[in-house]
mmCIF file of C-alpha atoms in Angstrom:
data_model
loop_
_atom_site.group_PDB
_atom_site.id
_atom_site.type_symbol
_atom_site.label_atom_id
_atom_site.label_comp_id
_atom_site.label_asym_id
_atom_site.label_seq_id
_atom_site.Cartn_x
_atom_site.Cartn_y
_atom_site.Cartn_z
ATOM 1 C CA LYS A 1 43.437 3.359 7.502
ATOM 2 C CA GLY A 2 40.272 5.435 7.377
ATOM 3 C CA GLU A 3 39.485 4.492 3.775
ATOM 4 C CA GLU A 4 35.853 3.605 4.587
ATOM 5 C CA ALA A 5 35.179 5.053 8.040
ATOM 6 C CA LEU A 6 36.860 7.184 10.651
ATOM 7 C CA SER A 7 37.241 6.333 14.314
ATOM 8 C CA GLY A 8 34.447 7.871 16.392
ATOM 9 C CA HIS A 9 32.069 8.284 13.437
ATOM 10 C CA PRO A 10 28.812 6.291 13.144
ATOM 11 C CA ILE A 11 28.980 3.152 11.030
ATOM 12 C CA LEU A 12 25.231 3.038 10.306
ATOM 13 C CA LYS A 13 22.512 5.551 11.173
ATOM 14 C CA LYS A 14 19.394 4.709 13.151
ATOM 15 C CA GLY A 15 16.650 3.582 10.771
ATOM 16 C CA THR A 16 19.017 1.987 8.252
ATOM 17 C CA ARG A 17 17.611 -1.236 6.837
ATOM 18 C CA LEU A 18 20.025 -4.131 7.171
ATOM 19 C CA ASP A 19 20.787 -5.679 3.796
ATOM 20 C CA ALA A 20 23.781 -7.307 2.143
ATOM 21 C CA ALA A 21 25.775 -4.062 1.801
ATOM 22 C CA THR A 22 25.036 -2.614 5.260
ATOM 23 C CA ILE A 23 25.684 -5.927 7.032
ATOM 24 C CA GLY A 24 28.969 -6.345 5.176
ATOM 25 C CA PHE A 25 30.029 -2.765 5.946
ATOM 26 C CA ALA A 26 29.302 -3.178 9.660
ATOM 27 C CA LEU A 27 31.219 -6.441 9.858
ATOM 28 C CA SER A 28 34.172 -4.958 7.983
ATOM 29 C CA ALA A 29 34.540 -2.588 10.955
ATOM 30 C CA SER A 30 34.064 -5.496 13.405
ATOM 31 C CA VAL A 31 30.637 -4.173 14.447
ATOM 32 C CA HIS A 32 28.930 -7.519 14.872
ATOM 33 C CA ASP A 33 26.205 -6.733 17.407
ATOM 34 C CA VAL A 34 23.700 -3.927 16.725
ATOM 35 C CA PRO A 35 20.335 -2.992 18.294
ATOM 36 C CA VAL A 36 17.420 -3.487 15.926
ATOM 37 C CA PHE A 37 13.703 -2.795 15.876
ATOM 38 C CA ILE A 38 11.398 -5.762 16.327
ATOM 39 C CA VAL A 39 9.724 -6.709 13.053
ATOM 40 C CA PRO A 40 6.097 -5.532 13.368
ATOM 41 C CA ASN A 41 3.496 -8.288 13.276
ATOM 42 C CA ILE A 42 0.495 -7.228 11.194
ATOM 43 C CA GLY A 43 -2.871 -8.999 11.334
ATOM 44 C CA ILE A 44 -4.854 -8.974 8.082
ATOM 45 C CA PHE A 45 -8.505 -9.725 7.334
ATOM 46 C CA SER A 46 -10.649 -9.755 4.251
ATOM 47 C CA THR A 47 -14.347 -9.027 4.736
ATOM 48 C CA GLY A 48 -17.555 -10.021 2.989
ATOM 49 C CA ASP A 49 -19.952 -12.940 2.605
ATOM 50 C CA GLU A 50 -19.307 -12.849 -1.147
ATOM 51 C CA LEU A 51 -15.725 -14.055 -0.703
ATOM 52 C CA SER A 52 -14.641 -17.638 -1.218
ATOM 53 C CA GLN A 53 -11.320 -19.161 -0.217
ATOM 54 C CA PRO A 54 -9.188 -20.008 -3.293
ATOM 55 C CA GLY A 55 -9.108 -23.765 -3.858
ATOM 56 C CA THR A 56 -12.688 -24.281 -2.667
ATOM 57 C CA PRO A 57 -15.901 -24.242 -4.720
ATOM 58 C CA ALA A 58 -17.367 -20.755 -5.222
ATOM 59 C CA GLY A 59 -21.144 -20.424 -5.373
ATOM 60 C CA ASP A 60 -23.175 -18.111 -7.567
ATOM 61 C CA GLY A 61 -22.381 -14.459 -6.942
ATOM 62 C CA MET A 62 -19.161 -15.257 -5.070
ATOM 63 C CA ILE A 63 -15.588 -14.297 -5.914
ATOM 64 C CA TYR A 64 -12.260 -15.757 -4.845
ATOM 65 C CA ASP A 65 -10.425 -13.689 -2.246
ATOM 66 C CA SER A 66 -7.069 -12.487 -3.586
ATOM 67 C CA ASN A 67 -6.718 -9.443 -1.341
ATOM 68 C CA ARG A 68 -5.187 -11.160 1.688
ATOM 69 C CA ALA A 69 -2.439 -12.714 -0.433
ATOM 70 C CA VAL A 70 -1.802 -9.384 -2.185
ATOM 71 C CA ILE A 71 -1.571 -7.500 1.119
ATOM 72 C CA ALA A 72 0.626 -10.196 2.684
ATOM 73 C CA ALA A 73 3.102 -10.009 -0.202
ATOM 74 C CA MET A 74 3.294 -6.215 0.027
ATOM 75 C CA LEU A 75 3.698 -6.356 3.813
ATOM 76 C CA ARG A 76 6.678 -8.696 3.535
ATOM 77 C CA THR A 77 8.447 -6.370 1.094
ATOM 78 C CA ALA A 78 7.836 -3.552 3.597
ATOM 79 C CA GLY A 79 9.682 -5.520 6.281
ATOM 80 C CA CYS A 80 6.679 -6.767 8.271
ATOM 81 C CA ALA A 81 5.631 -10.154 9.602
ATOM 82 C CA VAL A 82 2.170 -11.288 8.514
ATOM 83 C CA ALA A 83 -0.648 -13.044 10.352
ATOM 84 C CA ASP A 84 -3.409 -14.141 7.962
ATOM 85 C CA LEU A 85 -6.594 -13.961 10.055
ATOM 86 C CA GLY A 86 -9.014 -15.068 7.355
ATOM 87 C CA ILE A 87 -12.305 -13.755 6.020
ATOM 88 C CA LEU A 88 -14.766 -11.875 8.236
ATOM 89 C CA PRO A 89 -18.503 -12.331 7.550
ATOM 90 C CA ASP A 90 -20.954 -9.475 7.069
ATOM 91 C CA ASP A 91 -21.948 -9.488 10.730
ATOM 92 C CA HIS A 92 -21.279 -6.451 12.925
ATOM 93 C CA ASP A 93 -20.784 -8.302 16.214
ATOM 94 C CA GLN A 94 -18.409 -10.847 14.711
ATOM 95 C CA VAL A 95 -16.408 -8.125 12.979
ATOM 96 C CA ARG A 96 -16.130 -6.076 16.167
ATOM 97 C CA ALA A 97 -15.045 -9.074 18.261
ATOM 98 C CA ALA A 98 -12.471 -10.252 15.697
ATOM 99 C CA LEU A 99 -10.915 -6.800 15.319
ATOM 100 C CA ALA A 100 -10.694 -6.318 19.087
ATOM 101 C CA ALA A 101 -9.053 -9.728 19.521
ATOM 102 C CA ALA A 102 -6.567 -9.043 16.711
ATOM 103 C CA ALA A 103 -5.559 -5.731 18.275
ATOM 104 C CA GLU A 104 -4.553 -7.533 21.484
ATOM 105 C CA THR A 105 -1.876 -9.630 19.783
ATOM 106 C CA HIS A 106 -0.676 -7.583 16.767
ATOM 107 C CA ASP A 107 1.174 -4.318 16.184
ATOM 108 C CA ALA A 108 -1.344 -3.155 13.567
ATOM 109 C CA VAL A 109 -4.512 -4.487 11.933
ATOM 110 C CA ILE A 110 -5.344 -4.211 8.237
ATOM 111 C CA THR A 111 -8.646 -5.087 6.586
ATOM 112 C CA SER A 112 -9.804 -5.036 2.979
ATOM 113 C CA GLY A 113 -13.426 -4.228 2.206
ATOM 114 C CA GLY A 114 -16.201 -3.270 4.589
ATOM 115 C CA VAL A 115 -15.351 0.440 4.762
ATOM 116 C CA SER A 116 -17.737 1.779 2.103
ATOM 117 C CA ALA A 117 -21.227 3.099 2.812
ATOM 118 C CA GLY A 118 -23.274 -0.061 2.135
ATOM 119 C CA GLU A 119 -25.588 -1.760 4.621
ATOM 120 C CA GLU A 120 -23.197 -4.696 5.020
ATOM 121 C CA ASP A 121 -20.049 -2.601 5.417
ATOM 122 C CA HIS A 122 -19.504 -3.069 9.165
ATOM 123 C CA VAL A 123 -15.779 -2.474 9.607
ATOM 124 C CA LYS A 124 -15.853 1.313 10.035
ATOM 125 C CA ALA A 125 -18.581 1.161 12.684
ATOM 126 C CA ALA A 126 -16.815 -1.676 14.514
ATOM 127 C CA VAL A 127 -13.548 0.269 14.640
ATOM 128 C CA ALA A 128 -15.369 3.373 15.897
ATOM 129 C CA GLN A 129 -16.826 1.320 18.764
ATOM 130 C CA ALA A 130 -13.491 -0.236 19.717
ATOM 131 C CA GLY A 131 -11.375 2.876 19.201
ATOM 132 C CA GLN A 132 -11.371 5.756 16.747
ATOM 133 C CA VAL A 133 -11.708 6.362 13.018
ATOM 134 C CA HIS A 134 -9.414 9.284 12.234
ATOM 135 C CA LEU A 135 -9.990 9.430 8.490
ATOM 136 C CA TRP A 136 -12.563 7.932 6.140
ATOM 137 C CA ARG A 137 -12.814 8.448 2.384
ATOM 138 C CA ILE A 138 -10.309 10.487 0.430
ATOM 139 C CA ALA A 139 -10.481 12.196 -2.951
ATOM 140 C CA ILE A 140 -8.437 9.716 -4.976
ATOM 141 C CA LYS A 141 -9.149 7.195 -7.716
ATOM 142 C CA PRO A 142 -8.932 4.285 -7.231
ATOM 143 C CA GLY A 143 -9.181 3.958 -3.459
ATOM 144 C CA ARG A 144 -11.762 6.456 -2.192
ATOM 145 C CA PRO A 145 -13.105 4.373 0.762
ATOM 146 C CA LEU A 146 -9.815 4.293 2.682
ATOM 147 C CA ALA A 147 -10.121 4.351 6.491
ATOM 148 C CA LEU A 148 -7.392 5.077 9.035
ATOM 149 C CA GLY A 149 -7.811 4.802 12.779
ATOM 150 C CA GLN A 150 -6.953 2.775 15.849
ATOM 151 C CA ILE A 151 -8.405 -0.112 17.841
ATOM 152 C CA GLY A 152 -7.521 0.800 21.383
ATOM 153 C CA ARG A 153 -3.923 1.946 20.902
ATOM 154 C CA VAL A 154 -3.231 -0.317 17.918
ATOM 155 C CA PRO A 155 -3.128 1.301 14.450
ATOM 156 C CA PHE A 156 -5.876 0.286 12.028
ATOM 157 C CA ILE A 157 -5.819 0.579 8.234
ATOM 158 C CA GLY A 158 -9.038 -0.159 6.352
ATOM 159 C CA LEU A 159 -8.199 -0.690 2.689
ATOM 160 C CA PRO A 160 -10.875 -0.744 -0.048
ATOM 161 C CA GLY A 161 -12.349 -4.001 -1.302
ATOM 162 C CA ASN A 162 -11.289 -3.847 -4.951
ATOM 163 C CA PRO A 163 -7.799 -5.316 -5.459
ATOM 164 C CA VAL A 164 -6.319 -2.514 -7.587
ATOM 165 C CA ALA A 165 -7.525 0.037 -5.043
ATOM 166 C CA VAL A 166 -5.978 -2.151 -2.331
ATOM 167 C CA MET A 167 -2.580 -1.994 -4.025
ATOM 168 C CA VAL A 168 -2.690 1.739 -4.770
ATOM 169 C CA THR A 169 -3.740 2.766 -1.261
ATOM 170 C CA PHE A 170 -1.253 0.380 0.336
ATOM 171 C CA ILE A 171 1.605 1.802 -1.742
ATOM 172 C CA ARG A 172 0.786 5.455 -1.072
ATOM 173 C CA PHE A 173 -0.615 5.367 2.468
ATOM 174 C CA ALA A 174 -0.036 2.102 4.328
ATOM 175 C CA ARG A 175 3.516 1.298 3.242
ATOM 176 C CA PRO A 176 5.212 4.524 4.439
ATOM 177 C CA PHE A 177 3.474 4.228 7.811
ATOM 178 C CA LEU A 178 4.318 0.556 8.278
ATOM 179 C CA ARG A 179 7.957 1.127 7.380
ATOM 180 C CA ARG A 180 7.999 3.842 10.034
ATOM 181 C CA LEU A 181 6.482 1.350 12.480
ATOM 182 C CA ALA A 182 9.349 -0.995 11.599
ATOM 183 C CA GLY A 183 11.904 1.665 12.566
ATOM 184 C CA ALA A 184 12.681 3.163 9.148
ATOM 185 C CA PRO A 185 12.464 6.914 8.538
ATOM 186 C CA TRP A 186 9.365 8.280 6.820
ATOM 187 C CA VAL A 187 10.243 8.290 3.136
ATOM 188 C CA GLU A 188 7.958 9.213 0.265
ATOM 189 C CA PRO A 189 8.348 7.010 -2.833
ATOM 190 C CA GLN A 190 10.615 8.259 -5.593
ATOM 191 C CA PHE A 191 8.838 9.481 -8.733
ATOM 192 C CA TYR A 192 10.608 9.868 -12.077
ATOM 193 C CA PRO A 193 9.661 12.242 -14.927
ATOM 194 C CA LEU A 194 8.830 10.440 -18.177
ATOM 195 C CA PRO A 195 6.815 11.594 -21.204
ATOM 196 C CA ALA A 196 3.305 10.318 -21.891
ATOM 197 C CA ASP A 197 2.554 8.399 -25.070
ATOM 198 C CA PHE A 198 -1.215 8.851 -24.650
ATOM 199 C CA ASP A 199 -4.000 11.391 -24.145
ATOM 200 C CA PHE A 200 -6.176 11.302 -21.030
ATOM 201 C CA GLU A 201 -8.875 13.395 -19.335
ATOM 202 C CA LYS A 202 -9.854 13.391 -15.668
ATOM 203 C CA LYS A 203 -12.071 15.275 -13.254
ATOM 204 C CA ALA A 204 -10.631 18.123 -11.219
ATOM 205 C CA GLY A 205 -10.645 17.897 -7.432
ATOM 206 C CA ARG A 206 -9.256 14.420 -6.958
ATOM 207 C CA ARG A 207 -5.890 12.694 -7.267
ATOM 208 C CA GLU A 208 -5.809 9.886 -9.795
ATOM 209 C CA TYR A 209 -3.427 6.982 -10.309
ATOM 210 C CA LEU A 210 -3.045 5.556 -13.798
ATOM 211 C CA ARG A 211 -1.605 2.156 -14.539
ATOM 212 C CA VAL A 212 1.152 2.542 -17.122
ATOM 213 C CA ALA A 213 3.969 0.581 -18.719
ATOM 214 C CA VAL A 214 7.359 1.867 -19.858
ATOM 215 C CA ALA A 215 7.926 1.333 -23.580
ATOM 216 C CA ALA A 216 10.301 2.541 -26.290
ATOM 217 C CA GLY A 217 9.050 5.557 -28.261
ATOM 218 C CA VAL A 218 9.599 6.195 -31.956
ATOM 219 C CA ASP A 219 12.966 7.807 -31.188
ATOM 220 C CA GLY A 220 13.998 4.920 -28.944
ATOM 221 C CA ARG A 221 13.583 6.891 -25.737
ATOM 222 C CA SER A 222 11.422 5.620 -22.891
ATOM 223 C CA VAL A 223 7.768 6.696 -22.834
ATOM 224 C CA LEU A 224 4.754 5.804 -20.707
ATOM 225 C CA ARG A 225 1.866 3.933 -22.270
ATOM 226 C CA HIS A 226 -1.530 3.738 -20.587
ATOM 227 C CA VAL A 227 -2.567 0.177 -19.764
ATOM 228 C CA PRO A 228 -6.070 -0.452 -21.188
ATOM 229 C CA GLY A 229 -8.815 -0.949 -18.620
ATOM 230 C CA SER A 230 -9.523 1.329 -15.687
ATOM 231 C CA GLY A 231 -11.642 -0.785 -13.328
ATOM 232 C CA SER A 232 -10.408 -0.929 -9.738
ATOM 233 C CA GLY A 233 -11.066 -4.675 -9.664
ATOM 234 C CA ILE A 234 -9.083 -5.592 -12.785
ATOM 235 C CA LEU A 235 -5.835 -7.124 -11.511
ATOM 236 C CA THR A 236 -4.625 -7.933 -15.026
ATOM 237 C CA THR A 237 -3.969 -4.203 -15.459
ATOM 238 C CA MET A 238 -1.520 -4.310 -12.536
ATOM 239 C CA VAL A 239 0.157 -7.363 -14.060
ATOM 240 C CA ALA A 240 0.581 -5.524 -17.382
ATOM 241 C CA ALA A 241 1.738 -2.271 -15.751
ATOM 242 C CA THR A 242 5.278 -1.453 -14.672
ATOM 243 C CA GLY A 243 4.159 1.345 -12.376
ATOM 244 C CA LEU A 244 1.740 4.166 -11.647
ATOM 245 C CA VAL A 245 1.370 7.759 -12.766
ATOM 246 C CA GLU A 246 0.145 10.198 -10.128
ATOM 247 C CA LEU A 247 -2.064 13.016 -11.446
ATOM 248 C CA ASP A 248 -2.672 15.810 -8.950
ATOM 249 C CA ASP A 249 -6.034 17.326 -8.033
ATOM 250 C CA ALA A 250 -5.796 20.255 -10.459
ATOM 251 C CA THR A 251 -4.861 18.227 -13.563
ATOM 252 C CA THR A 252 -7.742 17.672 -15.999
ATOM 253 C CA ARG A 253 -6.017 16.711 -19.237
ATOM 254 C CA ILE A 254 -2.910 14.856 -20.389
ATOM 255 C CA VAL A 255 -1.667 15.009 -23.963
ATOM 256 C CA ALA A 256 1.052 12.898 -25.535
ATOM 257 C CA GLY A 257 4.455 14.384 -24.778
ATOM 258 C CA ASP A 258 3.540 15.763 -21.349
ATOM 259 C CA SER A 259 6.038 14.940 -18.598
ATOM 260 C CA LEU A 260 4.395 12.763 -15.933
ATOM 261 C CA ASP A 261 5.330 11.666 -12.414
ATOM 262 C CA TYR A 262 6.055 7.957 -12.777
ATOM 263 C CA LEU A 263 6.323 5.598 -9.797
ATOM 264 C CA PRO A 264 7.864 2.252 -10.833
ATOM 265 C CA PHE A 265 6.674 -0.821 -8.923
ATOM 266 C CA THR A 266 10.327 -1.714 -8.351
ATOM 267 C CA GLU A 267 10.470 1.232 -5.904
ATOM 268 C CA VAL A 268 7.619 0.002 -3.724
ATOM 269 C CA LEU A 269 6.841 -3.672 -4.368
ATOM 270 C CA SER A 270 10.265 -5.316 -4.170
#
């Protein structure tokens, strides 16, 4: 008696995610009925006349939209339900109406693209009309044109248009918030110190995320290698990477052997 739990003590704390181990533990104490948070239902849009639906012909100057599928996959690993609401055109009135309608039936709304400073970037203005924009543009690379706000009382997250920037900003900003919306405690991702196997220079005054892969060094110990290619639209770099390195605002130079803060994708994408 009392080997796993004592009478009168909690079996599971509020905010615990139910998985194989926690479900089994609860049942082993004959706790078979527990209150849970409703899975949040998140509506997602892509924006832009340049986007074409995968599987259909793409005209000159158009690109296939991968962002909605990327966001949907990350949402599911964060414990959310997903409503794919399609591609919004570069038309202010249509964007405003679609966002307002989505806010009536979803727990949060996420867009990709349309939050930069171009003439056809209508999302930020549409959100400001329907609610509030609390934050726009942050000093990070990639992902500067991030927008956070609300449509009425419904949270809004405006991710950048480039797919790598979408993934980075989702991991660092959207995911912790959405997990909190799903009833989990606010938890920052776990970084691990590993040595660099490369040299790198960056500008001061902004946080930067490098795509890296864990490899074996000359002594057999794990090191971080920089994945070639730095464009925020190059998804092959995310395929080749095993995680991200976060460089703080003050850092301007990395030399081989420096200890870096490494965030493996297994912590945040599975």
